[in-house]
Amino acid sequence: MNKTLILLFHPDIRRSKANAALAAAAQPLADTEVVDVQARYPSGQIDMFTDGAVEAKMLLSASRIVLQFPIQWYSTPALLKAWQDAVLTRMYYVKASTEGARLAGTPLMIAATAGNVAEAYGSDGQNHYTIGEILTPLKAMAHRCGLPWHAPHILFAAGHLSDGALADAAAHYVTALKRFAAWAPAPVAVSPSILQNEGV
């Protein structure tokens, strides 16, 4: 098994420019699957047991996982949080020994688009906080789930790029995905905390 699973969380990819271009560039890559999660759950509702079983199976078939999304109001799209609540709660609390423990050790990369320029993200910038600080909840999630954290891939000024700049950004994304696929993180020991809440 050597598959990169890209889970795309965009509220309406048909109206997207940047995320659509990145996803389209990733599609032809060997051993790569791009999944439009919004298309799977247009209502935004994900059932922990029926849908969660399907999502867990998909995650467990992957060698590495990418969460791709636009940063919205300094956070993730609502569907990504709903997915975490349903799928990861199932895998790490309800089915910890059969699903969560098996997913642990799977590398994770965040691929996000940001509307402002890079200089806006920092203590002296318009948005005051760095991208790293904004992504802290996802980094904490990765730590809790035992998913090795790869350096995020961020596309700034995503809604203001020329066609040429967008094509360059798509090529850079492909390069980042190839580097991620070649990355060999140090083994992650499964924490006893992953198993302690099974049956909750």
PDB file of N, CA and C in Angstrom, residues 5-77:
ATOM      1  N   LEU A   5      -3.957  10.025   0.346  1.00  0.00           N
ATOM      2  CA  LEU A   5      -5.377  10.347   0.363  1.00  0.00           C
ATOM      3  C   LEU A   5      -5.533  11.833   0.661  1.00  0.00           C
ATOM      4  N   ILE A   6      -6.081  12.573  -0.296  1.00  0.00           N
ATOM      5  CA  ILE A   6      -6.325  14.009  -0.114  1.00  0.00           C
ATOM      6  C   ILE A   6      -7.814  14.204   0.133  1.00  0.00           C
ATOM      7  N   LEU A   7      -8.149  14.665   1.319  1.00  0.00           N
ATOM      8  CA  LEU A   7      -9.534  14.957   1.666  1.00  0.00           C
ATOM      9  C   LEU A   7      -9.750  16.460   1.496  1.00  0.00           C
ATOM     10  N   LEU A   8     -10.578  16.799   0.530  1.00  0.00           N
ATOM     11  CA  LEU A   8     -10.819  18.194   0.179  1.00  0.00           C
ATOM     12  C   LEU A   8     -12.085  18.686   0.883  1.00  0.00           C
ATOM     13  N   PHE A   9     -11.919  19.702   1.724  1.00  0.00           N
ATOM     14  CA  PHE A   9     -13.043  20.295   2.447  1.00  0.00           C
ATOM     15  C   PHE A   9     -13.235  21.717   1.940  1.00  0.00           C
ATOM     16  N   HIS A  10     -14.070  21.864   0.929  1.00  0.00           N
ATOM     17  CA  HIS A  10     -14.395  23.186   0.398  1.00  0.00           C
ATOM     18  C   HIS A  10     -15.915  23.274   0.280  1.00  0.00           C
ATOM     19  N   PRO A  11     -16.522  24.336   0.788  1.00  0.00           N
ATOM     20  CA  PRO A  11     -17.990  24.422   0.778  1.00  0.00           C
ATOM     21  C   PRO A  11     -18.621  24.326  -0.604  1.00  0.00           C
ATOM     22  N   ASP A  12     -17.924  24.804  -1.630  1.00  0.00           N
ATOM     23  CA  ASP A  12     -18.457  24.725  -2.995  1.00  0.00           C
ATOM     24  C   ASP A  12     -17.289  24.797  -3.967  1.00  0.00           C
ATOM     25  N   ILE A  13     -16.741  23.645  -4.299  1.00  0.00           N
ATOM     26  CA  ILE A  13     -15.540  23.608  -5.134  1.00  0.00           C
ATOM     27  C   ILE A  13     -15.809  24.155  -6.533  1.00  0.00           C
ATOM     28  N   ARG A  14     -17.073  24.163  -6.959  1.00  0.00           N
ATOM     29  CA  ARG A  14     -17.408  24.712  -8.293  1.00  0.00           C
ATOM     30  C   ARG A  14     -17.160  26.215  -8.353  1.00  0.00           C
ATOM     31  N   ARG A  15     -17.198  26.867  -7.210  1.00  0.00           N
ATOM     32  CA  ARG A  15     -16.974  28.310  -7.167  1.00  0.00           C
ATOM     33  C   ARG A  15     -15.556  28.650  -6.729  1.00  0.00           C
ATOM     34  N   SER A  16     -14.752  27.635  -6.544  1.00  0.00           N
ATOM     35  CA  SER A  16     -13.383  27.850  -6.085  1.00  0.00           C
ATOM     36  C   SER A  16     -12.450  28.070  -7.266  1.00  0.00           C
ATOM     37  N   LYS A  17     -11.448  28.872  -7.024  1.00  0.00           N
ATOM     38  CA  LYS A  17     -10.400  29.060  -8.021  1.00  0.00           C
ATOM     39  C   LYS A  17      -9.131  28.342  -7.547  1.00  0.00           C
ATOM     40  N   ALA A  18      -8.675  28.696  -6.364  1.00  0.00           N
ATOM     41  CA  ALA A  18      -7.405  28.154  -5.880  1.00  0.00           C
ATOM     42  C   ALA A  18      -7.502  26.686  -5.495  1.00  0.00           C
ATOM     43  N   ASN A  19      -8.455  26.334  -4.637  1.00  0.00           N
ATOM     44  CA  ASN A  19      -8.560  24.937  -4.213  1.00  0.00           C
ATOM     45  C   ASN A  19      -8.885  24.013  -5.379  1.00  0.00           C
ATOM     46  N   ALA A  20      -9.694  24.499  -6.307  1.00  0.00           N
ATOM     47  CA  ALA A  20     -10.011  23.686  -7.485  1.00  0.00           C
ATOM     48  C   ALA A  20      -8.754  23.434  -8.313  1.00  0.00           C
ATOM     49  N   ALA A  21      -7.920  24.454  -8.466  1.00  0.00           N
ATOM     50  CA  ALA A  21      -6.687  24.294  -9.243  1.00  0.00           C
ATOM     51  C   ALA A  21      -5.724  23.333  -8.554  1.00  0.00           C
ATOM     52  N   LEU A  22      -5.617  23.426  -7.231  1.00  0.00           N
ATOM     53  CA  LEU A  22      -4.720  22.530  -6.503  1.00  0.00           C
ATOM     54  C   LEU A  22      -5.213  21.086  -6.601  1.00  0.00           C
ATOM     55  N   ALA A  23      -6.505  20.902  -6.415  1.00  0.00           N
ATOM     56  CA  ALA A  23      -7.061  19.545  -6.486  1.00  0.00           C
ATOM     57  C   ALA A  23      -6.892  18.953  -7.882  1.00  0.00           C
ATOM     58  N   ALA A  24      -7.119  19.769  -8.906  1.00  0.00           N
ATOM     59  CA  ALA A  24      -6.973  19.287 -10.284  1.00  0.00           C
ATOM     60  C   ALA A  24      -5.530  18.902 -10.573  1.00  0.00           C
ATOM     61  N   ALA A  25      -4.576  19.643 -10.025  1.00  0.00           N
ATOM     62  CA  ALA A  25      -3.163  19.323 -10.247  1.00  0.00           C
ATOM     63  C   ALA A  25      -2.774  18.025  -9.548  1.00  0.00           C
ATOM     64  N   ALA A  26      -3.413  17.750  -8.410  1.00  0.00           N
ATOM     65  CA  ALA A  26      -3.092  16.541  -7.647  1.00  0.00           C
ATOM     66  C   ALA A  26      -3.706  15.278  -8.237  1.00  0.00           C
ATOM     67  N   GLN A  27      -4.838  15.430  -8.923  1.00  0.00           N
ATOM     68  CA  GLN A  27      -5.588  14.274  -9.421  1.00  0.00           C
ATOM     69  C   GLN A  27      -4.749  13.292 -10.234  1.00  0.00           C
ATOM     70  N   PRO A  28      -3.923  13.761 -11.178  1.00  0.00           N
ATOM     71  CA  PRO A  28      -3.193  12.794 -12.027  1.00  0.00           C
ATOM     72  C   PRO A  28      -2.013  12.104 -11.353  1.00  0.00           C
ATOM     73  N   LEU A  29      -1.646  12.530 -10.157  1.00  0.00           N
ATOM     74  CA  LEU A  29      -0.472  11.941  -9.509  1.00  0.00           C
ATOM     75  C   LEU A  29      -0.695  10.459  -9.233  1.00  0.00           C
ATOM     76  N   ALA A  30       0.338   9.674  -9.442  1.00  0.00           N
ATOM     77  CA  ALA A  30       0.251   8.242  -9.177  1.00  0.00           C
ATOM     78  C   ALA A  30       0.010   7.997  -7.693  1.00  0.00           C
ATOM     79  N   ASP A  31      -0.768   6.974  -7.403  1.00  0.00           N
ATOM     80  CA  ASP A  31      -1.028   6.555  -6.025  1.00  0.00           C
ATOM     81  C   ASP A  31      -1.615   7.687  -5.191  1.00  0.00           C
ATOM     82  N   THR A  32      -2.459   8.489  -5.817  1.00  0.00           N
ATOM     83  CA  THR A  32      -3.078   9.623  -5.131  1.00  0.00           C
ATOM     84  C   THR A  32      -4.578   9.612  -5.400  1.00  0.00           C
ATOM     85  N   GLU A  33      -5.354   9.790  -4.338  1.00  0.00           N
ATOM     86  CA  GLU A  33      -6.815   9.871  -4.463  1.00  0.00           C
ATOM     87  C   GLU A  33      -7.279  11.181  -3.850  1.00  0.00           C
ATOM     88  N   VAL A  34      -8.045  11.954  -4.617  1.00  0.00           N
ATOM     89  CA  VAL A  34      -8.616  13.211  -4.134  1.00  0.00           C
ATOM     90  C   VAL A  34     -10.106  12.993  -3.910  1.00  0.00           C
ATOM     91  N   VAL A  35     -10.559  13.265  -2.696  1.00  0.00           N
ATOM     92  CA  VAL A  35     -11.960  13.049  -2.332  1.00  0.00           C
ATOM     93  C   VAL A  35     -12.587  14.386  -1.962  1.00  0.00           C
ATOM     94  N   ASP A  36     -13.643  14.767  -2.678  1.00  0.00           N
ATOM     95  CA  ASP A  36     -14.411  15.970  -2.362  1.00  0.00           C
ATOM     96  C   ASP A  36     -15.407  15.606  -1.264  1.00  0.00           C
ATOM     97  N   VAL A  37     -15.062  15.935  -0.024  1.00  0.00           N
ATOM     98  CA  VAL A  37     -15.893  15.508   1.107  1.00  0.00           C
ATOM     99  C   VAL A  37     -17.237  16.237   1.098  1.00  0.00           C
ATOM    100  N   GLN A  38     -17.267  17.480   0.659  1.00  0.00           N
ATOM    101  CA  GLN A  38     -18.533  18.213   0.589  1.00  0.00           C
ATOM    102  C   GLN A  38     -19.503  17.527  -0.363  1.00  0.00           C
ATOM    103  N   ALA A  39     -18.995  16.987  -1.466  1.00  0.00           N
ATOM    104  CA  ALA A  39     -19.861  16.283  -2.417  1.00  0.00           C
ATOM    105  C   ALA A  39     -20.418  15.010  -1.802  1.00  0.00           C
ATOM    106  N   ARG A  40     -19.674  14.402  -0.897  1.00  0.00           N
ATOM    107  CA  ARG A  40     -20.138  13.190  -0.220  1.00  0.00           C
ATOM    108  C   ARG A  40     -21.204  13.494   0.820  1.00  0.00           C
ATOM    109  N   TYR A  41     -21.089  14.680   1.434  1.00  0.00           N
ATOM    110  CA  TYR A  41     -22.013  15.050   2.515  1.00  0.00           C
ATOM    111  C   TYR A  41     -22.539  16.466   2.271  1.00  0.00           C
ATOM    112  N   PRO A  42     -23.380  16.647   1.249  1.00  0.00           N
ATOM    113  CA  PRO A  42     -23.842  18.000   0.907  1.00  0.00           C
ATOM    114  C   PRO A  42     -24.642  18.669   2.016  1.00  0.00           C
ATOM    115  N   SER A  43     -25.254  17.881   2.885  1.00  0.00           N
ATOM    116  CA  SER A  43     -26.012  18.471   3.994  1.00  0.00           C
ATOM    117  C   SER A  43     -25.117  18.909   5.137  1.00  0.00           C
ATOM    118  N   GLY A  44     -23.876  18.462   5.110  1.00  0.00           N
ATOM    119  CA  GLY A  44     -22.964  18.771   6.197  1.00  0.00           C
ATOM    120  C   GLY A  44     -23.093  17.849   7.389  1.00  0.00           C
ATOM    121  N   GLN A  45     -23.974  16.853   7.285  1.00  0.00           N
ATOM    122  CA  GLN A  45     -24.203  15.909   8.378  1.00  0.00           C
ATOM    123  C   GLN A  45     -23.446  14.607   8.106  1.00  0.00           C
ATOM    124  N   ILE A  46     -22.705  14.134   9.095  1.00  0.00           N
ATOM    125  CA  ILE A  46     -21.951  12.883   8.976  1.00  0.00           C
ATOM    126  C   ILE A  46     -22.315  12.004  10.159  1.00  0.00           C
ATOM    127  N   ASP A  47     -22.838  10.820   9.884  1.00  0.00           N
ATOM    128  CA  ASP A  47     -23.219   9.900  10.942  1.00  0.00           C
ATOM    129  C   ASP A  47     -21.996   9.116  11.406  1.00  0.00           C
ATOM    130  N   MET A  48     -21.783   9.095  12.702  1.00  0.00           N
ATOM    131  CA  MET A  48     -20.607   8.444  13.267  1.00  0.00           C
ATOM    132  C   MET A  48     -20.538   6.965  12.934  1.00  0.00           C
ATOM    133  N   PHE A  49     -21.676   6.308  12.838  1.00  0.00           N
ATOM    134  CA  PHE A  49     -21.675   4.860  12.699  1.00  0.00           C
ATOM    135  C   PHE A  49     -21.754   4.410  11.245  1.00  0.00           C
ATOM    136  N   THR A  50     -22.707   4.921  10.477  1.00  0.00           N
ATOM    137  CA  THR A  50     -22.804   4.479   9.081  1.00  0.00           C
ATOM    138  C   THR A  50     -21.739   5.158   8.215  1.00  0.00           C
ATOM    139  N   ASP A  51     -21.763   6.490   8.177  1.00  0.00           N
ATOM    140  CA  ASP A  51     -20.766   7.222   7.398  1.00  0.00           C
ATOM    141  C   ASP A  51     -19.371   7.034   7.977  1.00  0.00           C
ATOM    142  N   GLY A  52     -19.287   7.016   9.299  1.00  0.00           N
ATOM    143  CA  GLY A  52     -17.996   6.876   9.954  1.00  0.00           C
ATOM    144  C   GLY A  52     -17.290   5.595   9.591  1.00  0.00           C
ATOM    145  N   ALA A  53     -18.053   4.519   9.409  1.00  0.00           N
ATOM    146  CA  ALA A  53     -17.451   3.239   9.032  1.00  0.00           C
ATOM    147  C   ALA A  53     -16.816   3.339   7.652  1.00  0.00           C
ATOM    148  N   VAL A  54     -17.494   4.030   6.737  1.00  0.00           N
ATOM    149  CA  VAL A  54     -16.965   4.202   5.380  1.00  0.00           C
ATOM    150  C   VAL A  54     -15.707   5.072   5.411  1.00  0.00           C
ATOM    151  N   GLU A  55     -15.771   6.153   6.163  1.00  0.00           N
ATOM    152  CA  GLU A  55     -14.622   7.058   6.252  1.00  0.00           C
ATOM    153  C   GLU A  55     -13.425   6.373   6.904  1.00  0.00           C
ATOM    154  N   ALA A  56     -13.682   5.602   7.948  1.00  0.00           N
ATOM    155  CA  ALA A  56     -12.594   4.896   8.631  1.00  0.00           C
ATOM    156  C   ALA A  56     -11.908   3.913   7.682  1.00  0.00           C
ATOM    157  N   LYS A  57     -12.694   3.194   6.912  1.00  0.00           N
ATOM    158  CA  LYS A  57     -12.128   2.243   5.957  1.00  0.00           C
ATOM    159  C   LYS A  57     -11.249   2.964   4.939  1.00  0.00           C
ATOM    160  N   MET A  58     -11.704   4.123   4.488  1.00  0.00           N
ATOM    161  CA  MET A  58     -10.933   4.890   3.512  1.00  0.00           C
ATOM    162  C   MET A  58      -9.622   5.384   4.131  1.00  0.00           C
ATOM    163  N   LEU A  59      -9.685   5.890   5.352  1.00  0.00           N
ATOM    164  CA  LEU A  59      -8.483   6.364   6.016  1.00  0.00           C
ATOM    165  C   LEU A  59      -7.473   5.236   6.233  1.00  0.00           C
ATOM    166  N   LEU A  60      -7.972   4.091   6.626  1.00  0.00           N
ATOM    167  CA  LEU A  60      -7.085   2.962   6.914  1.00  0.00           C
ATOM    168  C   LEU A  60      -6.475   2.360   5.655  1.00  0.00           C
ATOM    169  N   SER A  61      -7.004   2.731   4.485  1.00  0.00           N
ATOM    170  CA  SER A  61      -6.430   2.248   3.230  1.00  0.00           C
ATOM    171  C   SER A  61      -5.312   3.155   2.731  1.00  0.00           C
ATOM    172  N   ALA A  62      -5.079   4.271   3.428  1.00  0.00           N
ATOM    173  CA  ALA A  62      -4.108   5.262   2.962  1.00  0.00           C
ATOM    174  C   ALA A  62      -2.765   5.109   3.664  1.00  0.00           C
ATOM    175  N   SER A  63      -1.714   5.474   2.949  1.00  0.00           N
ATOM    176  CA  SER A  63      -0.370   5.504   3.531  1.00  0.00           C
ATOM    177  C   SER A  63      -0.084   6.848   4.170  1.00  0.00           C
ATOM    178  N   ARG A  64      -0.766   7.876   3.694  1.00  0.00           N
ATOM    179  CA  ARG A  64      -0.594   9.224   4.228  1.00  0.00           C
ATOM    180  C   ARG A  64      -1.857  10.016   3.900  1.00  0.00           C
ATOM    181  N   ILE A  65      -2.116  11.060   4.680  1.00  0.00           N
ATOM    182  CA  ILE A  65      -3.359  11.819   4.567  1.00  0.00           C
ATOM    183  C   ILE A  65      -3.049  13.299   4.418  1.00  0.00           C
ATOM    184  N   VAL A  66      -3.765  13.941   3.510  1.00  0.00           N
ATOM    185  CA  VAL A  66      -3.702  15.389   3.346  1.00  0.00           C
ATOM    186  C   VAL A  66      -5.096  15.948   3.607  1.00  0.00           C
ATOM    187  N   LEU A  67      -5.185  16.954   4.454  1.00  0.00           N
ATOM    188  CA  LEU A  67      -6.435  17.691   4.645  1.00  0.00           C
ATOM    189  C   LEU A  67      -6.284  19.011   3.913  1.00  0.00           C
ATOM    190  N   GLN A  68      -7.069  19.192   2.865  1.00  0.00           N
ATOM    191  CA  GLN A  68      -6.986  20.412   2.040  1.00  0.00           C
ATOM    192  C   GLN A  68      -8.238  21.240   2.248  1.00  0.00           C
ATOM    193  N   PHE A  69      -8.058  22.550   2.488  1.00  0.00           N
ATOM    194  CA  PHE A  69      -9.217  23.401   2.763  1.00  0.00           C
ATOM    195  C   PHE A  69      -8.821  24.879   2.694  1.00  0.00           C
ATOM    196  N   PRO A  70      -9.808  25.764   2.541  1.00  0.00           N
ATOM    197  CA  PRO A  70      -9.551  27.195   2.678  1.00  0.00           C
ATOM    198  C   PRO A  70      -9.671  27.590   4.153  1.00  0.00           C
ATOM    199  N   ILE A  71      -8.754  28.405   4.632  1.00  0.00           N
ATOM    200  CA  ILE A  71      -8.883  28.940   5.987  1.00  0.00           C
ATOM    201  C   ILE A  71      -9.998  29.980   5.963  1.00  0.00           C
ATOM    202  N   GLN A  72     -10.984  29.814   6.836  1.00  0.00           N
ATOM    203  CA  GLN A  72     -12.131  30.719   6.873  1.00  0.00           C
ATOM    204  C   GLN A  72     -12.310  31.233   8.293  1.00  0.00           C
ATOM    205  N   TRP A  73     -12.221  32.534   8.459  1.00  0.00           N
ATOM    206  CA  TRP A  73     -12.340  33.141   9.783  1.00  0.00           C
ATOM    207  C   TRP A  73     -11.388  32.468  10.779  1.00  0.00           C
ATOM    208  N   TYR A  74     -10.138  32.307  10.341  1.00  0.00           N
ATOM    209  CA  TYR A  74      -9.062  31.803  11.197  1.00  0.00           C
ATOM    210  C   TYR A  74      -9.314  30.377  11.677  1.00  0.00           C
ATOM    211  N   SER A  75     -10.076  29.649  10.914  1.00  0.00           N
ATOM    212  CA  SER A  75     -10.418  28.287  11.305  1.00  0.00           C
ATOM    213  C   SER A  75     -10.656  27.453  10.049  1.00  0.00           C
ATOM    214  N   THR A  76     -11.136  26.239  10.249  1.00  0.00           N
ATOM    215  CA  THR A  76     -11.423  25.335   9.143  1.00  0.00           C
ATOM    216  C   THR A  76     -12.880  25.463   8.722  1.00  0.00           C
ATOM    217  N   PRO A  77     -13.236  25.017   7.530  1.00  0.00           N
ATOM    218  CA  PRO A  77     -14.648  24.958   7.148  1.00  0.00           C
ATOM    219  C   PRO A  77     -15.432  24.072   8.117  1.00  0.00           C
TER     220      PRO A  77
END
